[in-house]
Coordinates of C-alpha atoms in Angstrom, one line a residue:
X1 CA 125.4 88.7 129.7
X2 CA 128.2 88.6 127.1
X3 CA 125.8 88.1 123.6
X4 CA 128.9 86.8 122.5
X5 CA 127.5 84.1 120.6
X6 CA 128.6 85.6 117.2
X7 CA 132.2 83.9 117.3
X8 CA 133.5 82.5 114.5
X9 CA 136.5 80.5 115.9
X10 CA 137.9 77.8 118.0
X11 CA 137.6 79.0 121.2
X12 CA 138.6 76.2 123.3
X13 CA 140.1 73.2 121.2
X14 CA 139.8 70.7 124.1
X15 CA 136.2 71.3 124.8
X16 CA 135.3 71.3 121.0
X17 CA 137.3 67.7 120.5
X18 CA 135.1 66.5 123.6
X19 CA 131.9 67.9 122.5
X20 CA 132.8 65.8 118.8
X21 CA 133.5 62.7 120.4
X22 CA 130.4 62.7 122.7
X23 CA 127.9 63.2 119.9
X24 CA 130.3 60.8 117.3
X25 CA 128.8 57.7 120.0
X26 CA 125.5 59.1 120.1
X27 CA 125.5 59.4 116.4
X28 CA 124.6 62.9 116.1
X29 CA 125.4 64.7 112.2
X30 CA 125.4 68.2 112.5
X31 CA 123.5 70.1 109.0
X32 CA 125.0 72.9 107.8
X33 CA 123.2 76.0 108.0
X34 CA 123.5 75.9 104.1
X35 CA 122.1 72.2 103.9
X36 CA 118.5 73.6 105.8
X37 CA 118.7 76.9 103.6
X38 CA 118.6 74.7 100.6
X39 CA 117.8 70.9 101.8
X40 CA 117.9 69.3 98.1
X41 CA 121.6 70.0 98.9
X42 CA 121.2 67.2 101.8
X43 CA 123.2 63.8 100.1
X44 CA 120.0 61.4 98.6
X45 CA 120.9 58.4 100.7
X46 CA 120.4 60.9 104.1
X47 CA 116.7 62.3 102.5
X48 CA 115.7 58.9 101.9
X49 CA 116.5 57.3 105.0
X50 CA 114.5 60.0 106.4
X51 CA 111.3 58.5 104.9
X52 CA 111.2 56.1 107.7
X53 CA 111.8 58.4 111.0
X54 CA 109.1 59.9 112.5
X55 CA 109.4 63.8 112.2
X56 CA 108.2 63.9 116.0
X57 CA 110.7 61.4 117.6
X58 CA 113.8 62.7 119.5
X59 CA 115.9 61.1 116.3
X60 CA 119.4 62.5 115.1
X61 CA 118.0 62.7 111.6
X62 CA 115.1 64.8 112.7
X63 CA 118.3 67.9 112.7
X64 CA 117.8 67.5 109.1
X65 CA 114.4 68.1 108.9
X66 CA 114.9 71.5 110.6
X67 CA 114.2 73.8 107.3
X68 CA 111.2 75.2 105.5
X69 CA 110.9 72.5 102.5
X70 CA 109.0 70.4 104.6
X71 CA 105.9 69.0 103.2
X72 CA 102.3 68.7 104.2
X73 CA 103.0 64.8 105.9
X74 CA 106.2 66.3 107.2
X75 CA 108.2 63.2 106.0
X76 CA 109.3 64.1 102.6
X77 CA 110.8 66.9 100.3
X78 CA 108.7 70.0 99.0
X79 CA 109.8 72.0 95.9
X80 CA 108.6 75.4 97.6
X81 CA 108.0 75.8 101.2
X82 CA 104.5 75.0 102.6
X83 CA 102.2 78.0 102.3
X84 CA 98.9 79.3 102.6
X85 CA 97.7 82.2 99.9
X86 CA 94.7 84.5 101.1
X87 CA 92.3 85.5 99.2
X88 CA 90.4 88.8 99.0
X89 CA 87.4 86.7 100.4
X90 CA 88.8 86.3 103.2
X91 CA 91.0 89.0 103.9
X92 CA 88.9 91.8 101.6
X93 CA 92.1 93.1 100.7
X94 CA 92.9 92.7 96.5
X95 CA 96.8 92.0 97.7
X96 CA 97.9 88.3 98.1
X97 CA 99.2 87.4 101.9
X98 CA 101.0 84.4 101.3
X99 CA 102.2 82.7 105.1
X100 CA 104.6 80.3 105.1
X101 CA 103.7 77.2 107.6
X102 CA 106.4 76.8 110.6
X103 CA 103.7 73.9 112.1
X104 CA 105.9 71.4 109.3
X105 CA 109.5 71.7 111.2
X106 CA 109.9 68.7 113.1
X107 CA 110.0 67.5 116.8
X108 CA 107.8 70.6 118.1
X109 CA 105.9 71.4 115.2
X110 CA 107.0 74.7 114.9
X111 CA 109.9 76.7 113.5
X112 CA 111.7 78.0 116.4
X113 CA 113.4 74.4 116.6
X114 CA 116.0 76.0 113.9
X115 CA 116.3 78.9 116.0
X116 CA 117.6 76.9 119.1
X117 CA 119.8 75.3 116.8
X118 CA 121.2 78.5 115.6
X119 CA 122.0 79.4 119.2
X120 CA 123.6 76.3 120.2
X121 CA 125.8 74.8 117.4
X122 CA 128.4 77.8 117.6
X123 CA 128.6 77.4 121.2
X124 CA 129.7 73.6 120.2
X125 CA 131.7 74.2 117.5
X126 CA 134.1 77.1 119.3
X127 CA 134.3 74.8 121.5
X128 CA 132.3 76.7 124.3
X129 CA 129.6 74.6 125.3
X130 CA 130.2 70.5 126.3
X131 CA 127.5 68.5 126.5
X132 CA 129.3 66.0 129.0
X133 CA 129.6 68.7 131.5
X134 CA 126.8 71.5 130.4
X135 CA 123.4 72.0 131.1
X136 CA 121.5 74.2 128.1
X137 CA 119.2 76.9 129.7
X138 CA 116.5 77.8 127.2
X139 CA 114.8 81.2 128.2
X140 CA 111.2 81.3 126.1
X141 CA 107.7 82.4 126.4
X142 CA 107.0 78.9 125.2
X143 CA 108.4 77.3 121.6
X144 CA 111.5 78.5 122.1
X145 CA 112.5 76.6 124.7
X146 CA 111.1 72.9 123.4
X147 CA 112.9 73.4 120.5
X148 CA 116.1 73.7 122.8
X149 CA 114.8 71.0 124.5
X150 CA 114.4 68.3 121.6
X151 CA 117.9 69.6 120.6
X152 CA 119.0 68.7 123.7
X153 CA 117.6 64.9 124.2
X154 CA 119.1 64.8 120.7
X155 CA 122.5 65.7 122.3
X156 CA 122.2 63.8 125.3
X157 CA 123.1 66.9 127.2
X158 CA 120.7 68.1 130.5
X159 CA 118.0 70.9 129.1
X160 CA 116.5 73.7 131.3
X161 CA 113.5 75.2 129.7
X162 CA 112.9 78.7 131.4
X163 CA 108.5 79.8 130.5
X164 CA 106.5 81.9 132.1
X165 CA 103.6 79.8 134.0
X166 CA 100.7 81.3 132.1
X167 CA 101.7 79.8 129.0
X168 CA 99.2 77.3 127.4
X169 CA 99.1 74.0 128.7
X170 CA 100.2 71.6 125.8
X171 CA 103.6 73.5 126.3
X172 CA 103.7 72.2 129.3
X173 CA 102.4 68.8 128.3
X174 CA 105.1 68.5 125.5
X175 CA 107.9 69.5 127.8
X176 CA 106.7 67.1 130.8
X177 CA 106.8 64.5 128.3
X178 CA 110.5 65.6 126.7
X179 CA 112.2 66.5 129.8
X180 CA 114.8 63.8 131.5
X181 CA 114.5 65.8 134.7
X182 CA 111.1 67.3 136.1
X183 CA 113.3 70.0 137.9
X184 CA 114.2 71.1 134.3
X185 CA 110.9 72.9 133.8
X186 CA 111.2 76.0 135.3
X187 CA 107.8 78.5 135.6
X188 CA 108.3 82.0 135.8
X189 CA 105.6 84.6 137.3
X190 CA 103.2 85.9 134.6
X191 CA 102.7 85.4 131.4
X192 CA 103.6 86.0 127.5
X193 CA 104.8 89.5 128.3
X194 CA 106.4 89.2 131.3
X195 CA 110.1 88.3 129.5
X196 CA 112.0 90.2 132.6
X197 CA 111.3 88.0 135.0
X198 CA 112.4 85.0 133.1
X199 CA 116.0 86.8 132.3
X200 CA 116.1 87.2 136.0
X201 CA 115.7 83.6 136.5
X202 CA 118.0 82.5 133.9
X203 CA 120.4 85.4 135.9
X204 CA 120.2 83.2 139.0
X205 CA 121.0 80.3 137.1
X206 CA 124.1 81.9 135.5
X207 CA 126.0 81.9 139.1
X208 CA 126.8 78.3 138.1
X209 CA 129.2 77.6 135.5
X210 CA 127.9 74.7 134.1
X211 CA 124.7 76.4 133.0
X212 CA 125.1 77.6 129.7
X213 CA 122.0 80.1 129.0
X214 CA 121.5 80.7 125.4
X215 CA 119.2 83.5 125.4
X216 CA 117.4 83.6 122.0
X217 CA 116.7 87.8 122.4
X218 CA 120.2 88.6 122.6
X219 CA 122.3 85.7 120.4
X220 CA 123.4 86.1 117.0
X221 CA 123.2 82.6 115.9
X222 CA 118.9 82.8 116.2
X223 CA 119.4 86.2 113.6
X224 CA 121.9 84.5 111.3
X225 CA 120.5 81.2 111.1
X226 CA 117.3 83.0 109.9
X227 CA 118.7 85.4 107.8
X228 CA 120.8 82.2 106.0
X229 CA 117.7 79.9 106.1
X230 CA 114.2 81.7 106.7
X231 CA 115.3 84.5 104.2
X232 CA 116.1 82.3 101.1
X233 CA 113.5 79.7 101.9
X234 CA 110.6 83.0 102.0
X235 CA 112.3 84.4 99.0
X236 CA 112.0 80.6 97.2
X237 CA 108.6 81.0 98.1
X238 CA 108.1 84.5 96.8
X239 CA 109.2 83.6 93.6
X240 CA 107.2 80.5 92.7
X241 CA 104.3 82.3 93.2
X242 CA 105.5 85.2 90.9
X243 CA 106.2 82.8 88.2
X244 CA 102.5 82.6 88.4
X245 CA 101.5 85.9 88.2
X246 CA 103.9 87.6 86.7
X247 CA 104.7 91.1 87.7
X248 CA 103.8 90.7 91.4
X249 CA 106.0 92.7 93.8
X250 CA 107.1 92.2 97.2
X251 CA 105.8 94.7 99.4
X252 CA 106.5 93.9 102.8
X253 CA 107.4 90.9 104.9
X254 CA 105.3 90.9 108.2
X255 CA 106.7 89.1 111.4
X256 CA 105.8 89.9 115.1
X257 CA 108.6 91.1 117.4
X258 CA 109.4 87.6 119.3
X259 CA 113.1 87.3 120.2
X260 CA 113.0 89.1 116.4
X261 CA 115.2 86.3 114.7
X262 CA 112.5 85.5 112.1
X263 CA 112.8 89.3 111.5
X264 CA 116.1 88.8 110.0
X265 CA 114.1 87.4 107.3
X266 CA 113.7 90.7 106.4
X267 CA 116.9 92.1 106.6
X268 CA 117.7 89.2 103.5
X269 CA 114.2 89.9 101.2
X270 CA 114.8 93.8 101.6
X271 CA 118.0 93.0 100.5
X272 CA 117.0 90.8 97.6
X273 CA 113.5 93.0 96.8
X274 CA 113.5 96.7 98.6
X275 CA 110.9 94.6 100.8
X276 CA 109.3 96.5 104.1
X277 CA 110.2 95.0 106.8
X278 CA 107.0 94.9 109.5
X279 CA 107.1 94.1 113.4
X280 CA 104.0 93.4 115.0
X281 CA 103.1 93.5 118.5
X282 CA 99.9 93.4 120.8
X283 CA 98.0 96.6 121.1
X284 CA 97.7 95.5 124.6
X285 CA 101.6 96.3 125.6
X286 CA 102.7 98.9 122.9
X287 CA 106.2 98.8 123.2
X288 CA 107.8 99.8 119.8
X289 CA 104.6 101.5 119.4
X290 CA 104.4 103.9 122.5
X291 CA 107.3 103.3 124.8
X292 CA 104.0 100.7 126.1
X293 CA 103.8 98.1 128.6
X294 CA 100.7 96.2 129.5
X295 CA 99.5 92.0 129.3
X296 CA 98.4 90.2 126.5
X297 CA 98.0 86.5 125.2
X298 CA 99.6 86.2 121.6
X299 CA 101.5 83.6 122.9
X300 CA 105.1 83.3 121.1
X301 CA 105.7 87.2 120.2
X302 CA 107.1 88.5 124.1
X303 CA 107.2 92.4 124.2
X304 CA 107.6 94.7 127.0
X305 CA 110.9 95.1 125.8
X306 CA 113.4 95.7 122.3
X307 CA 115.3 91.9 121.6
X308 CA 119.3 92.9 121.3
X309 CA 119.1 90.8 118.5
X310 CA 116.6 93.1 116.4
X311 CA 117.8 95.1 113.8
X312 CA 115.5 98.3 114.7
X313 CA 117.1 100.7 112.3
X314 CA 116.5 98.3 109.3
X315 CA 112.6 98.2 110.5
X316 CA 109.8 100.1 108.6
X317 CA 106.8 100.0 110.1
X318 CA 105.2 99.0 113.3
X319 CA 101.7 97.2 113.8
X320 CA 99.6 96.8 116.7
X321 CA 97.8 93.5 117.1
X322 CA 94.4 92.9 119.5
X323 CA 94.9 89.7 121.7
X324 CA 91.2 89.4 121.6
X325 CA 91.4 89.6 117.6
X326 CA 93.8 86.9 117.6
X327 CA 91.5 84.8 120.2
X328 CA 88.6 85.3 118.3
X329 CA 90.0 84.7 114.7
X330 CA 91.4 81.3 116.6
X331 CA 88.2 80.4 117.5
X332 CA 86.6 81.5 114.2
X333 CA 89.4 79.4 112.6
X334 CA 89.1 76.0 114.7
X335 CA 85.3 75.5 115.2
X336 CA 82.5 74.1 113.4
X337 CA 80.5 76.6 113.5
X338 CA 83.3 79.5 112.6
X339 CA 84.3 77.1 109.5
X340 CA 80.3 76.3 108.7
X341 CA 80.1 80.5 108.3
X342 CA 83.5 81.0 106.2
X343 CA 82.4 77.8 104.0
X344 CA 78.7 78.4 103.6
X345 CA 78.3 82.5 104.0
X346 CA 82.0 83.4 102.6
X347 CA 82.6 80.6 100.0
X348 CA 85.7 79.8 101.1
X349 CA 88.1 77.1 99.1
X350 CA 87.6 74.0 101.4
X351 CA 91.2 73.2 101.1
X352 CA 92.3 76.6 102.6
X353 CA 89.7 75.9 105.8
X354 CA 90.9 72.7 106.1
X355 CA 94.5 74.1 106.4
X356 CA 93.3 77.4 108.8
X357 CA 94.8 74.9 111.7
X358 CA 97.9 75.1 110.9
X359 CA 98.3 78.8 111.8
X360 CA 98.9 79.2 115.6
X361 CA 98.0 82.5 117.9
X362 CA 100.9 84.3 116.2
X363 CA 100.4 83.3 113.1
X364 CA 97.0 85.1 113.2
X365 CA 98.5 88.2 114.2
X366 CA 100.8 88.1 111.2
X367 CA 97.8 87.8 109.4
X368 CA 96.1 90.9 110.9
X369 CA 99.0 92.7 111.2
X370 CA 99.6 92.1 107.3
X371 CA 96.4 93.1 106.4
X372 CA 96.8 96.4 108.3
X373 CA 100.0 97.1 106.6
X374 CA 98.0 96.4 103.1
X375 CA 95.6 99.0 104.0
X376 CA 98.0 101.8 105.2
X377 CA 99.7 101.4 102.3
X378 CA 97.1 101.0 99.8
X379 CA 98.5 97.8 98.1
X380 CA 96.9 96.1 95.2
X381 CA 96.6 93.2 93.1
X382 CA 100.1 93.5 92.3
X383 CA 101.7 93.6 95.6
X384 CA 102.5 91.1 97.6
X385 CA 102.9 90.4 101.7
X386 CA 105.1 87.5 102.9
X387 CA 104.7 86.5 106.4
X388 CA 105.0 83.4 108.6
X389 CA 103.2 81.1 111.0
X390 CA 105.5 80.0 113.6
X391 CA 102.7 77.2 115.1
X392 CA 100.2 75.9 114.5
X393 CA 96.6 76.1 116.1
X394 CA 96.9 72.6 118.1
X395 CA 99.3 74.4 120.8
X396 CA 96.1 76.1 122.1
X397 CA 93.0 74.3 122.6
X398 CA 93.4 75.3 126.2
X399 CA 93.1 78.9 125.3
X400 CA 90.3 78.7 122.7
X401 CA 88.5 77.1 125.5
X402 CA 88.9 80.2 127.8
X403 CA 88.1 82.5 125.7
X404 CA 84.8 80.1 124.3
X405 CA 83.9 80.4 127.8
X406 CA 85.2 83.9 128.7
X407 CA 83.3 85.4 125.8
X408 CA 80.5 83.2 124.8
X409 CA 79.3 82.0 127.8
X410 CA 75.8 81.1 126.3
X411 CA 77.1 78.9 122.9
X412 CA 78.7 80.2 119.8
X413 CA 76.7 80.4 116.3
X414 CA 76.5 81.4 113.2
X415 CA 75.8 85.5 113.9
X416 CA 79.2 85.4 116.3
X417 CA 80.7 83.8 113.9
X418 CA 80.1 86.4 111.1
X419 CA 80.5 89.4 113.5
X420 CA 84.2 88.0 114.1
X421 CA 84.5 88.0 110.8
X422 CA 83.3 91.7 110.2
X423 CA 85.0 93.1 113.3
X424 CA 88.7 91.3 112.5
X425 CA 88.9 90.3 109.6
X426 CA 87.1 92.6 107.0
X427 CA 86.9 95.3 109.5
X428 CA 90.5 95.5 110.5
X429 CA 91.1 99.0 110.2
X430 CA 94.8 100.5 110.1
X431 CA 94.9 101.8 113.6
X432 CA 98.4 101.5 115.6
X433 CA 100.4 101.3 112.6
X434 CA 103.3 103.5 112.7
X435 CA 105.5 103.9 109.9
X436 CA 108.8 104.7 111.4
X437 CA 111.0 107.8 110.4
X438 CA 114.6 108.1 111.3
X439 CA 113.6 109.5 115.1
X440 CA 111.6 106.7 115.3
X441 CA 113.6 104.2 114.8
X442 CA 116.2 105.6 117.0
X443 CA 113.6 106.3 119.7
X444 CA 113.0 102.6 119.2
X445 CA 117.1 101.7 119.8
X446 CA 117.5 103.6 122.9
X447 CA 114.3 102.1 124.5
X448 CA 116.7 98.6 124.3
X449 CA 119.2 100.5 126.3
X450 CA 117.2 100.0 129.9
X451 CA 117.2 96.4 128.9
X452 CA 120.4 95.7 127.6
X453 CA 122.9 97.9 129.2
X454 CA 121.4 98.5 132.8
X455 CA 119.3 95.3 133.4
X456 CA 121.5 92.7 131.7
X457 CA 124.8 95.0 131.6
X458 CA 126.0 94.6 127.9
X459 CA 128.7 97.4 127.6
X460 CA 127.7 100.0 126.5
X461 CA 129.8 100.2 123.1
X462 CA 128.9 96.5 122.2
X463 CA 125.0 97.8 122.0
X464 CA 125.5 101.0 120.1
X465 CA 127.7 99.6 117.5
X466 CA 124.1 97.3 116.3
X467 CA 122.9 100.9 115.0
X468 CA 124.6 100.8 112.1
X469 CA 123.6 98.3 108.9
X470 CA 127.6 97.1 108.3
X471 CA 127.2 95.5 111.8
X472 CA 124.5 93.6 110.4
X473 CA 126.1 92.6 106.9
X474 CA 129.5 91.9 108.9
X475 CA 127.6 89.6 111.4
X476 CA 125.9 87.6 108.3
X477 CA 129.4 86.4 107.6
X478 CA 129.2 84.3 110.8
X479 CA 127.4 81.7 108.3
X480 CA 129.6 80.3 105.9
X481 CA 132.0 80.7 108.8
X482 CA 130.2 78.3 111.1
X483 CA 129.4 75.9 108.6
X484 CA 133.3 75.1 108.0
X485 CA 133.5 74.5 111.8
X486 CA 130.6 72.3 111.5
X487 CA 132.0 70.0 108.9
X488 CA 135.5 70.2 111.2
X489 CA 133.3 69.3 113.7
X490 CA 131.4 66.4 111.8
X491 CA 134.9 65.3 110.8
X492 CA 136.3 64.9 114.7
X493 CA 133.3 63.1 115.6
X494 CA 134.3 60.7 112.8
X495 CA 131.1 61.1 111.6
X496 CA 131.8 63.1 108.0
X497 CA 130.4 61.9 104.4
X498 CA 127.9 59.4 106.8
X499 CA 124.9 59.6 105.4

């Protein structure tokens, strides 16, 4: 493994002119990672003619649709991004968690589509990756790797999506339905936490040259292209509500450990507010916690392992998540009877129930994780949590029916209902939070060391140089850089100022 995918220039001109041409026929437009940062920047005549595409079709235009601003019927333009704000009702807390809603992004409804496109787009603009002659392999505990996928029908290039096979079924459903080639859905032993074995896989596929794995743990282009587009979009966010309420702070920005690319999120609103930056994991397999292994089923946050592309000594504070919290707040949040208690018991606004769905298994763990870090930290009225939902809750109906039947055997009602809600949400307490000194985040680092440098054999002096914050702030740069190749790129394919 090179994790390479930082370069900024022309690598192989030939391959690059191919790669231009071959998307040119198919009519493919590459955005700009500036255009999804701020999409009223996207020409009118290219927003309108969105109107009529559907945001789930495997549609060129859908690329520019892969941002934050979408709105609530996914086809148009929203001021602010999508969000949910929870109130003390709910989360007993007097600080405002406001979660932005990644269920909006198009194709996969979920927000790890921009995330395979940061990986792949500088690959095909240095000319290192040709979709005549390439096959994408897209490592993922699940979203990850549809996203590549729908990127990849989009470029008519061959996909290989790389899950473990105890992932929830509609991933599976979604892929069999995406894929051009059966073979091109690959299940790994275990499940969300067992991210070794799929680099091992992806290892074996690596002995041929014309697989091409884009591993979203360890390339840049996932942390940049969230740092350029996640971070302003949250920040946009941040600020619309503080026009409101004047005075509000940013606290802390809460996002679970993943491949850690939303986490560069962070990195941009402690820039822009002295923000905390939060990781949260599964109490189950303590990792950053403890040094921790173990199995859980937050699908979409990984673990047993530190992603090369986190930026640990940038990180503040660690938070341990329950998988059977997140199940049960799942279930809480997506049945009649759970919504009957928070409506009728709680007095919750109708319009925030309603909306619960769109906030997937990690999602919830943002949410629990953020009201953890509120407590620790003794926030008030005044200070705010930002955090994300990657998904939304429609990517696990499979799951909530194991646990309905692993755990409620005998019906669900109104007294489970309201001890879910006393157990996880008002009685979260602030257990497993660790709030991370120098030796801790360095502890943290070195752990990354068994992965990176003797698993996957990164030299040595390539991972320690990611200790220090100007290797971050120099590797931002990659943005503005890659979005003049794109427009070169745009331009070979013949297909610059279409709109």
């Amino acid at each position: 493994m090179t994790c390479d995918g930082a370069a900024t220039t022309v690598v192989d001109r030939g391959v690059r002119d191919r790669a231009a041409r071959w998307l040119g026929r198919a009519g493919v437009l590459l955005p700009t990672l500036s255009e999804l940062a701020q999409p009223a920047s996207i020409p009118d005549a290219r927003r309108i003619a969105l109107r009529s595409v559907d945001p789930d079709g495997a549609n060129p235009a859908n690329l520019y649709r892969m941002h934050w601003y979408n709105d609530r019927s996914r086809a148009g333009l929203a001021a602010v991004p999508c969000h949910l704000v929870f109130p003390p009702a709910l989360t007993g807390l007097r600080a405002p968690i406001i979660m932005a809603l990644g269920c909006l992004f198009p194709m996969i409804g979920a927000h790890k589509v921009l995330a395979a496109y940061g990986c792949l787009v500088p690959y095909l603009v240095t000319g290192r990756f040709d979709p005549a002659r390439n096959k994408a392999v897209w490592p993922s505990t699940g979203n990850y790797c549809r996203g590549g996928i729908a990127i990849s029908r989009i470029f008519d290039c061959r996909g290989i999506a790389v899950l473990p096979e105890g992932m929830s079924e509609e991933r599976f459903d979604w892929l069999r339905a995406w894929v051009s080639h059966s073979e091109d859905i690959i299940r790994t032993p275990g499940s969300e936490s067992n991210v070794k074995e799929i680099y091992d896989r992806c290892a074996e596929l690596a002995r041929d040259p014309a697989n091409v794995v884009l591993n979203q743990f360890a390339e840049f282009g996932n942390y940049v292209a969230h740092y350029a587009c996640t971070g302003p979009a949250l920040a946009c966010l941040f600020d619309a509500l503080r026009a409101e309420r004047p005075g509000l702070r940013l606290a802390a920005f809460v996002a679970a450990s993943g491949s850690a690319g939303t986490l560069a999120a962070g990195d941009y609103l402690k820039d822009e507010y002295g923000a905390r930056i939060v990781v949260a994991e599964a109490s189950e397999c303590p990792t950053l916690l403890r040094n921790g292994f173990g199995e859980h089923n937050i699908q979409g946050i990984g673990d047993k392992h530190v992603p090369y592309i986190h930026n640990v000594m940038n990180t503040d504070i660690v938070v341990g998540v329950s998988d059977r919290c997140t199940g049960a707040l799942d279930l809480l949040f997506n049945s009649n009877t759970g919504l009957s208690y928070l409506a009728d018991r709680r007095h919750i606004d109708p319009q925030l129930l309603a909306e619960l769905r769109f906030i997937g298994l990690s999602g919830i763990a943002n949410l629990v994780a953020a009201i953890k870090t509120a407590k620790r930290l003794e926030l008030g009225e005044e200070d705010a949590i930002v955090t994300v939902a990657t998904d939304g809750a429609a990517l696990y109906g499979s799951e909530r029916r194991k646990f309905l039947q692993a755990h409620y055997p005998d019906g669900f009602d109104l007294i489970s209902a309201g001890e879910i809600f006393g157990q996880h949400m008002l009685g979260a307490a602030d257990n497993d939070v660790l709030e991370l000194t120098h030796s801790e985040r360095s502890r943290i680092f070195n752990l990354g060391y068994y992965t990176w440098v003797e698993q996957q054999r990164v030299p040595l002096e390539a991972f320690e140089r990611r200790r220090a914050q100007g290797f971050w702030r120099e590797l931002r740069r990659a943005a503005p850089a890659w979005d003049a190749l794109i427009a070169e790129f745009n331009a070979e394919a013949g297909l610059e100022g279409v709109c």
